[in-house]
Tab-separated table of C-alpha atoms and ligand atoms in Angstrom:
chain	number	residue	atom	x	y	z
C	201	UNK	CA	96.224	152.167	94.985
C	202	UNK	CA	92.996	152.357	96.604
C	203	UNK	CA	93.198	151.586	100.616
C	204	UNK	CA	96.059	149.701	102.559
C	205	UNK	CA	94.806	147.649	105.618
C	206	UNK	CA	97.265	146.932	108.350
C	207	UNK	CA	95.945	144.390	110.785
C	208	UNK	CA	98.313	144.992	114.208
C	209	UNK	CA	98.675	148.746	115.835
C	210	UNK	CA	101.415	147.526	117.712
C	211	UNK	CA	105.310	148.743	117.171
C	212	UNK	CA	105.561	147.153	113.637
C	213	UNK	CA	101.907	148.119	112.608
C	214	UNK	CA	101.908	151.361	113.795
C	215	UNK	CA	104.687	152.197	111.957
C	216	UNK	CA	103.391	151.104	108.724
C	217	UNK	CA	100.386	152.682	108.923
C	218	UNK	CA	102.230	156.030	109.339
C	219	UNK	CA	104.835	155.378	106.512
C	220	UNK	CA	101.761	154.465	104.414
C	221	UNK	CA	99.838	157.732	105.291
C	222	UNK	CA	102.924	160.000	104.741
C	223	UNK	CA	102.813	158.647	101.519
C	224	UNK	CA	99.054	159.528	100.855
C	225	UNK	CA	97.562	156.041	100.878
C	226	UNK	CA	93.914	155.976	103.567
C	227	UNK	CA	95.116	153.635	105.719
C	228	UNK	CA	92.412	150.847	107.976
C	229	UNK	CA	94.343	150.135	111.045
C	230	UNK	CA	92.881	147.438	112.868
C	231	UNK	CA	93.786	145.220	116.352
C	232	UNK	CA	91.965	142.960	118.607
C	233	UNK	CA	90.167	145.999	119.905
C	234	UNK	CA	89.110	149.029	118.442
C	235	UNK	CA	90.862	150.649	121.609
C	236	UNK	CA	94.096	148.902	120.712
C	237	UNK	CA	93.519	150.480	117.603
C	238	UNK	CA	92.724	154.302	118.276
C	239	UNK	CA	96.043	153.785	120.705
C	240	UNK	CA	98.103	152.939	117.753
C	241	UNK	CA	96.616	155.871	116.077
C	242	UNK	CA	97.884	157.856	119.061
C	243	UNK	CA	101.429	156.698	118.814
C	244	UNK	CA	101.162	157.930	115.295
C	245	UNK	CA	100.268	161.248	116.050
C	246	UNK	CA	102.862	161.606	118.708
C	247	UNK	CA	105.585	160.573	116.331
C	248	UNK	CA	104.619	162.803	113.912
C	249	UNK	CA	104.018	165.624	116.223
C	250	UNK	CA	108.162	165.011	117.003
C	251	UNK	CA	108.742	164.931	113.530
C	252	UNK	CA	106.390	168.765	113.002
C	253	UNK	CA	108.963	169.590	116.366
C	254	UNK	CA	112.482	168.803	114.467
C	255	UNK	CA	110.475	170.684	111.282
C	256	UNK	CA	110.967	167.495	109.005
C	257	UNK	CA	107.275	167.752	108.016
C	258	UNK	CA	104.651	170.684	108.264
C	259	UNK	CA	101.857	170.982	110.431
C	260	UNK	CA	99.452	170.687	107.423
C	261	UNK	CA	101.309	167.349	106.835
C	262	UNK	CA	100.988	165.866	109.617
C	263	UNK	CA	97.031	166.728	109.282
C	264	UNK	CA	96.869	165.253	106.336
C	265	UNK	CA	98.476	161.947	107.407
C	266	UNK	CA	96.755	161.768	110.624
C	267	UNK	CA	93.037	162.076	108.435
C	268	UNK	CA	93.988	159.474	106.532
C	269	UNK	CA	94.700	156.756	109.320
C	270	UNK	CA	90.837	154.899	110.510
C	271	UNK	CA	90.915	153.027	113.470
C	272	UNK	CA	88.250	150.148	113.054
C	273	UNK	CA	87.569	147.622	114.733
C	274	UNK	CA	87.934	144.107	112.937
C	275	UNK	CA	88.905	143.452	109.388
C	276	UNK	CA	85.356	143.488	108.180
C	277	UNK	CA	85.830	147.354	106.838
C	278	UNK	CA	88.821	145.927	104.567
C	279	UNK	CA	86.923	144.828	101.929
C	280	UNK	CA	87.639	147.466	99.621
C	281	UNK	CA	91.708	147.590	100.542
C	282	UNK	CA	93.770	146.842	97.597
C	283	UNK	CA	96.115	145.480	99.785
C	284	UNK	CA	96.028	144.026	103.650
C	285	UNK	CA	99.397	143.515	105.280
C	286	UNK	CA	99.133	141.604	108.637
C	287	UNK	CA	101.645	142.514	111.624
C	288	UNK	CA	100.258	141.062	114.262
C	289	UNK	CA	101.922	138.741	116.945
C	290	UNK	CA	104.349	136.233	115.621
C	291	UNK	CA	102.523	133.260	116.476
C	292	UNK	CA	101.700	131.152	113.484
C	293	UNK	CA	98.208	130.407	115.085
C	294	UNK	CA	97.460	134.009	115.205
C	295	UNK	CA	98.038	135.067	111.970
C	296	UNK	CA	96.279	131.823	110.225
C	297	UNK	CA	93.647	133.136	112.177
C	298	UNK	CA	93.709	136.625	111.178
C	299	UNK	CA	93.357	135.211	107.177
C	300	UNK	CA	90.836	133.349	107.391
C	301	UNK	CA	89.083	136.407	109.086
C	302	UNK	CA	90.287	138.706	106.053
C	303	UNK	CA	89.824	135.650	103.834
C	304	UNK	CA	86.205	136.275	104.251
C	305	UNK	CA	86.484	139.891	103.182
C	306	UNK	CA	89.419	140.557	100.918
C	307	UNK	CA	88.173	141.773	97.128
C	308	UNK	CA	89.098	139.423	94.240
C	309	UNK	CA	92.128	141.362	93.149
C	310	UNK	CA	93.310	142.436	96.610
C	311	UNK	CA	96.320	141.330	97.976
C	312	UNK	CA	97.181	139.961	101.391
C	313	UNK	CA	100.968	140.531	103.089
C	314	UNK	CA	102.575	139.393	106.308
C	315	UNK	CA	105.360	141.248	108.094
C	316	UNK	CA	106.764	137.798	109.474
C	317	UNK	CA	110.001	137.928	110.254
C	318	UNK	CA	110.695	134.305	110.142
C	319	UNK	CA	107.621	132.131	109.207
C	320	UNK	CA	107.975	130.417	105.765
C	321	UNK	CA	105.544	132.682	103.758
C	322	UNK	CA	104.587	129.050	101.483
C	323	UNK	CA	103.127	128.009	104.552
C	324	UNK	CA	101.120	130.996	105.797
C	325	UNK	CA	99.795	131.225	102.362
C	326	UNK	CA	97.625	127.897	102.479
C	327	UNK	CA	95.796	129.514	105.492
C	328	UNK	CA	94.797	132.697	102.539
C	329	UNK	CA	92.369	133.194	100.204
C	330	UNK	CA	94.750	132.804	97.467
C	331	UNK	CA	98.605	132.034	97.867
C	332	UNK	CA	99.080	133.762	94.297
C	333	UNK	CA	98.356	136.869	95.897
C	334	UNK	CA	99.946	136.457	99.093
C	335	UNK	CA	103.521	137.769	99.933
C	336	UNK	CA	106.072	138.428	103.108
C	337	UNK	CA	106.681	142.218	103.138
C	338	UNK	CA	109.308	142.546	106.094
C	339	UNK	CA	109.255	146.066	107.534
C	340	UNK	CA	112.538	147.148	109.867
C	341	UNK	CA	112.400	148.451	113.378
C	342	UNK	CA	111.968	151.308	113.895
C	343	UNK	CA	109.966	151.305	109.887
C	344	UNK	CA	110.024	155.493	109.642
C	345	UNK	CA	113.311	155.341	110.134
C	346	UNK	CA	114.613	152.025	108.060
C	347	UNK	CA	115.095	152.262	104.666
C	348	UNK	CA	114.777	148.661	103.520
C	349	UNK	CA	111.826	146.299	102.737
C	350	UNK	CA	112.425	142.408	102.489
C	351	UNK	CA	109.950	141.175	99.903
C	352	UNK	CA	109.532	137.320	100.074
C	353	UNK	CA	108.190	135.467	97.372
C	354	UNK	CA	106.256	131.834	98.679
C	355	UNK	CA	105.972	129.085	95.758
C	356	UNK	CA	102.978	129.935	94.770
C	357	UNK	CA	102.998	134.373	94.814
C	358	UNK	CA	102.338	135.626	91.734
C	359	UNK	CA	104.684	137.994	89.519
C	360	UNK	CA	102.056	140.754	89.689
C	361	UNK	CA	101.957	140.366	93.287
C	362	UNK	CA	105.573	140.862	93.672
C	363	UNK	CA	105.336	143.681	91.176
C	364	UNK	CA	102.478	145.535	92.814
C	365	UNK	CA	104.157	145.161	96.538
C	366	UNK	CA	107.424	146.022	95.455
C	367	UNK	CA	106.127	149.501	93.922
C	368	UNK	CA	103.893	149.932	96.873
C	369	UNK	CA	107.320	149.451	98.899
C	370	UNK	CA	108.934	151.647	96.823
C	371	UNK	CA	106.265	154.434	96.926
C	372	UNK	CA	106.932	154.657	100.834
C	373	UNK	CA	110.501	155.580	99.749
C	374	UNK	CA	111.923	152.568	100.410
C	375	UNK	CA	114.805	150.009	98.790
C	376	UNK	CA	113.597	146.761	98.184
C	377	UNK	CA	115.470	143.375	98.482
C	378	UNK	CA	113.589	140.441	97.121
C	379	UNK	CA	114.304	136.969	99.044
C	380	UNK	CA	113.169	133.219	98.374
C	381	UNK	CA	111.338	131.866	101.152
C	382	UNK	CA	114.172	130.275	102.971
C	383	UNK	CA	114.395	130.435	106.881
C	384	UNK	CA	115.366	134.001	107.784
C	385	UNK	CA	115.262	135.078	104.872
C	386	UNK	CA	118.206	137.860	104.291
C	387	UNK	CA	118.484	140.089	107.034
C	388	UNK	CA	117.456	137.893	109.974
C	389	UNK	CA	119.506	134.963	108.395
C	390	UNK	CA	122.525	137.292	108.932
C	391	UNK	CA	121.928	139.119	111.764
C	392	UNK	CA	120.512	136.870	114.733
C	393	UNK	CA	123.530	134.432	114.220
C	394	UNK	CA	126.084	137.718	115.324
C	395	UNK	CA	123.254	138.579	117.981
C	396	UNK	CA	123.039	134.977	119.203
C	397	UNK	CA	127.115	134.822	119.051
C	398	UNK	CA	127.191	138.066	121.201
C	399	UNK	CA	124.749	136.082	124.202
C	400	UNK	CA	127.214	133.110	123.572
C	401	UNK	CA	129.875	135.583	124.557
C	402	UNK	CA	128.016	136.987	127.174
C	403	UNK	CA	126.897	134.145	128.716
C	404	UNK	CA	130.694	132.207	128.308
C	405	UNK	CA	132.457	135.078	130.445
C	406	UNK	CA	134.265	136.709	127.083
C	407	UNK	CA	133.386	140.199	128.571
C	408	UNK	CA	130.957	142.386	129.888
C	409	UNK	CA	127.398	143.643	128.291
C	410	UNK	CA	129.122	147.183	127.913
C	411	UNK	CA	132.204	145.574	126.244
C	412	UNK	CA	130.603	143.598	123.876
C	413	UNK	CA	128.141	146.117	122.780
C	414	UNK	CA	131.089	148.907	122.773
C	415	UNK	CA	133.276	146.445	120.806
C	416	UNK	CA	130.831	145.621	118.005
C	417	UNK	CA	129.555	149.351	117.583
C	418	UNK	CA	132.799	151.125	117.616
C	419	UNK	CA	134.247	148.309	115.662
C	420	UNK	CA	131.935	147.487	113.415
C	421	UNK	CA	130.434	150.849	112.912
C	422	UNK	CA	127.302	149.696	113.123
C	423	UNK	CA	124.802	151.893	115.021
C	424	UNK	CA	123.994	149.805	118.176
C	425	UNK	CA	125.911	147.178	119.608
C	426	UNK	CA	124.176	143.601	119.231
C	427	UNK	CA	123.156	143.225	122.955
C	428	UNK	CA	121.359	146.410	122.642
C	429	UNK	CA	120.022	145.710	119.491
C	430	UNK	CA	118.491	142.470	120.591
C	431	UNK	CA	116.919	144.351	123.359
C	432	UNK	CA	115.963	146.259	121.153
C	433	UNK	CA	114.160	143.849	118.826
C	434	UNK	CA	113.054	141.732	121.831
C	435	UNK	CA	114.586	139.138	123.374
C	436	UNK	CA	111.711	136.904	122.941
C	437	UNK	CA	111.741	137.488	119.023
C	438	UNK	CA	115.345	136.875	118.545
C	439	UNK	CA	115.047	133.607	120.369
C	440	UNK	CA	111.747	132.591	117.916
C	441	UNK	CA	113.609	133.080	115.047
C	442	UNK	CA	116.929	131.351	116.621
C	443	UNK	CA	114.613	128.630	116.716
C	444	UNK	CA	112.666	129.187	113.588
C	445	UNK	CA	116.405	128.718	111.880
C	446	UNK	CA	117.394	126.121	113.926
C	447	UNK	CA	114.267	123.763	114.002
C	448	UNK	CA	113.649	124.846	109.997
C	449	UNK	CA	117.457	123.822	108.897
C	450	UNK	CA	118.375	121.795	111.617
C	451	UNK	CA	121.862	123.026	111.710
C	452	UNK	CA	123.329	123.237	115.050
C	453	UNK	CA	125.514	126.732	114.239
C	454	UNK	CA	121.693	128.171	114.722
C	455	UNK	CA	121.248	126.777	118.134
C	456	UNK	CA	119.571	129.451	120.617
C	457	UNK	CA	122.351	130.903	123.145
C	458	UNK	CA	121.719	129.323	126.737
C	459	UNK	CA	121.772	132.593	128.328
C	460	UNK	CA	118.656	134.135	125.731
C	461	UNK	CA	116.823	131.187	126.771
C	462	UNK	CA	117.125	132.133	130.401
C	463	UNK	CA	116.580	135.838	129.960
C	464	UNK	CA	113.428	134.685	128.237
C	465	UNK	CA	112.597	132.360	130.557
C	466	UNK	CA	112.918	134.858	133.226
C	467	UNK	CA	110.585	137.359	131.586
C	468	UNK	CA	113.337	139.375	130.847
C	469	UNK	CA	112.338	140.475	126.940
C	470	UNK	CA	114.713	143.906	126.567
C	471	UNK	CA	113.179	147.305	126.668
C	472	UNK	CA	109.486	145.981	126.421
C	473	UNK	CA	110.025	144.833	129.665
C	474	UNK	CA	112.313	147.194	131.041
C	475	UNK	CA	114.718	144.531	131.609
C	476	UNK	CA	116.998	142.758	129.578
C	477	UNK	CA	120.627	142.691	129.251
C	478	UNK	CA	120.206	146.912	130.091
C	479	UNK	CA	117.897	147.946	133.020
C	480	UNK	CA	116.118	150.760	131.330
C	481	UNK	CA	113.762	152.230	134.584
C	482	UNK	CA	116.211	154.794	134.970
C	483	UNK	CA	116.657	157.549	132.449
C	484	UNK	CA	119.379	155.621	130.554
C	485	UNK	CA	120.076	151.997	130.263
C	486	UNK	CA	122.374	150.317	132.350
C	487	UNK	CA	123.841	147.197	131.748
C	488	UNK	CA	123.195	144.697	134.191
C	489	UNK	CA	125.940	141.861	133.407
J	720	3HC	N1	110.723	155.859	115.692
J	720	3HC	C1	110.901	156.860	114.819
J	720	3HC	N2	112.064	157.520	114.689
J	720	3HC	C2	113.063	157.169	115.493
J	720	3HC	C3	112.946	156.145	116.456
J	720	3HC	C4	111.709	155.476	116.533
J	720	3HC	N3	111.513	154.457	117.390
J	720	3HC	N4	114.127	156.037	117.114
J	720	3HC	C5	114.929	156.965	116.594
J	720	3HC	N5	114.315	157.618	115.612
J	720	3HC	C6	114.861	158.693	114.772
J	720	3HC	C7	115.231	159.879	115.610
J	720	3HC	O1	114.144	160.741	115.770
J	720	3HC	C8	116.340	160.507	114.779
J	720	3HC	O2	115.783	161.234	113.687
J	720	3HC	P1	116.537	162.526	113.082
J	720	3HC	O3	117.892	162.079	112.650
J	720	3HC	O4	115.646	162.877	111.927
J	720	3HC	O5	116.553	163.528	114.165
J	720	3HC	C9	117.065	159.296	114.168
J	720	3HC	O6	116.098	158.224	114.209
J	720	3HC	C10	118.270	158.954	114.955
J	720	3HC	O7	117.858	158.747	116.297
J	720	3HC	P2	118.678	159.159	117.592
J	720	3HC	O8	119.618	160.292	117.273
J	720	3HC	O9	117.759	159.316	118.738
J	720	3HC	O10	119.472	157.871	117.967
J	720	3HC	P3	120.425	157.013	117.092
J	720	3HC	O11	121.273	157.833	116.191
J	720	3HC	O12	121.054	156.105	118.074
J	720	3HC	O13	119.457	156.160	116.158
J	720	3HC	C11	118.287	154.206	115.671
J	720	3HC	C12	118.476	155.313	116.672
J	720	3HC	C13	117.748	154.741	114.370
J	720	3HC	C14	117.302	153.232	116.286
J	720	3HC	C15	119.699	153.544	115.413
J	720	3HC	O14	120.313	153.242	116.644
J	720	3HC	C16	119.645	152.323	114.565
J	720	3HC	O15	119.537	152.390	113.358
J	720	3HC	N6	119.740	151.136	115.209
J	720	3HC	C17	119.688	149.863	114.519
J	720	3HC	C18	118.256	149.515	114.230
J	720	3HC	C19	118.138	148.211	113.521
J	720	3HC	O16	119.100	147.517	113.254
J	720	3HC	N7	116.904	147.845	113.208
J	720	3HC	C20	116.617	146.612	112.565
J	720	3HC	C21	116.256	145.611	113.594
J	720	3HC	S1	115.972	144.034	112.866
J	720	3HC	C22	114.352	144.069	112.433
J	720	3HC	O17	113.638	145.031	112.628
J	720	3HC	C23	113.841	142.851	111.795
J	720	3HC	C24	112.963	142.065	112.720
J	720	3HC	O18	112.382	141.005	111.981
J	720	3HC	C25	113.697	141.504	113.906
């Protein structure tokens, strides 16, 4: 594949753009600066300068990744990208912005991707070029370390673009699930119910922050408990896609927590903003409920 553009150098971007390097494809990394950009550049190197550290990868590779990520500034340089995969903000506004930006750019053949985590991918695609070549390629936080990639097909995505995503996906060493384009598609579907459930239980007195999260973890065996994941992932973007599945379906079991609306309300957005249902402007979190 010739180039990969990835419009957004924040968390999500960033981390494609290095998975894609590792890999060997030249990567355009863009944001709404060229400063934004070089700084997700810098993130790169720094993660890959841990990974040299813990000798997962060589010096030489990291080089070799590093040379092949260009800050630019725009999307006007992605002309000649085979494919352009947009992880910007998740504001529908934004990113119908963002393609008809590309949409003046992107080369006949060349796809165009959104890491969404929630918007319907049939409806982002009327604001591309071409909704036969457009397609939801969700990425996982943190993406070097996940090892799964959500491809969503909208009505109108093409089987070669499914084909030609899916063995880019795969080339980053990936598994790949494919979903239909129904609200939350798999993983979120699943997921922010139990983390929404958890600020239920939070919020109606159940137990503490520290129990709940200890509960789930230890007896779930999953790797973080679900108050620290959504900290994690953001309070602000678990309560968009609460919303996303509860305005999209109208079914009340999706209804946003009280007590998420008031941490978002209050600013409080998880580790991003240092507070959430941890405090994290000490050395470790602490719980604050
Ligand atoms: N970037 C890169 N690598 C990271 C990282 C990061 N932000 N955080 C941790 N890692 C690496 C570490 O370097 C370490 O690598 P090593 O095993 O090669 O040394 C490995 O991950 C394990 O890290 P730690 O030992 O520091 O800590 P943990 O064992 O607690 O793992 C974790 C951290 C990988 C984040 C783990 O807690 C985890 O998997 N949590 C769940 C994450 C998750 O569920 N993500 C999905 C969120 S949902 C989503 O993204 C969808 C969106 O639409 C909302």
């Amino acid at each position: 594949m010739q180039a990969v553009g990835v419009i957004g150098a924040g968390q999500m971007g960033a981390g494609i753009a290095q998975v894609s390097a590792q890999a060997g494809y030249r990567v355009l990394l863009s944001d709404v600066s060229r400063e934004r950009a070089e700084a997700g550049k810098a993130g790169i190197a720094k993660a890959l300068d841990r990974l040299v550290t813990k000798e997962k990868i060589t010096g030489d590779a990291r080089d070799a990744a590093l040379a092949l990520i260009e800050p630019v500034e725009g999307v006007a340089a992605m002309g000649d990208c085979a494919l352009v995969i947009e992880a910007a903000t998740e504001r529908e506004e934004i990113k119908r912005a963002i393609f008809a930006d590309v949409g003046k750019v992107l080369g006949p053949q060349a796809i165009l991707a959104s890491n969404t985590s929630s918007i319907p991918i049939t409806r982002l695609a009327q604001a591309s070029p071409d909704p036969a070549r457009f397609v939801g390629v969700h990425f996982f936080n943190p993406v070097p370390v996940m090892g799964l990639i959500e491809l969503i097909r909208g009505l109108a995505t093409s089987d070669a673009t499914v084909e030609t995503v899916e063995a880019y996906a795969q080339s980053l060493g990936k598994q790949v699930v494919r979903a239909n384009d129904a609200p939350g598609f798999i993983v979120n579907r699943v997921l922010m119910p139990m983390l929404n459930e958890a600020c239920f239980a939070l919020g109606e007195g159940v137990a503490t922050v520290r129990d709940i999260d200890l509960g789930c973890q230890l007896g779930l065996n999953h790797p973080m408990g679900p108050l620290t994941l959504a900290d994690f992932i953001g309070l602000d973007t678990c309560l968009e896609i609460c919303r996303v599945l509860h305005t999209s379906t109208g079914d009340p079991k999706f209804r946003p927590a009280p007590l998420l609306v008031k941490y978002v309300e209050a600013g409080w957005f998880g580790r991003k903003t240092k507070r959430g249902f941890y405090d994290y402007t000490g050395p470790e979190p602490v719980p604050t409920r």
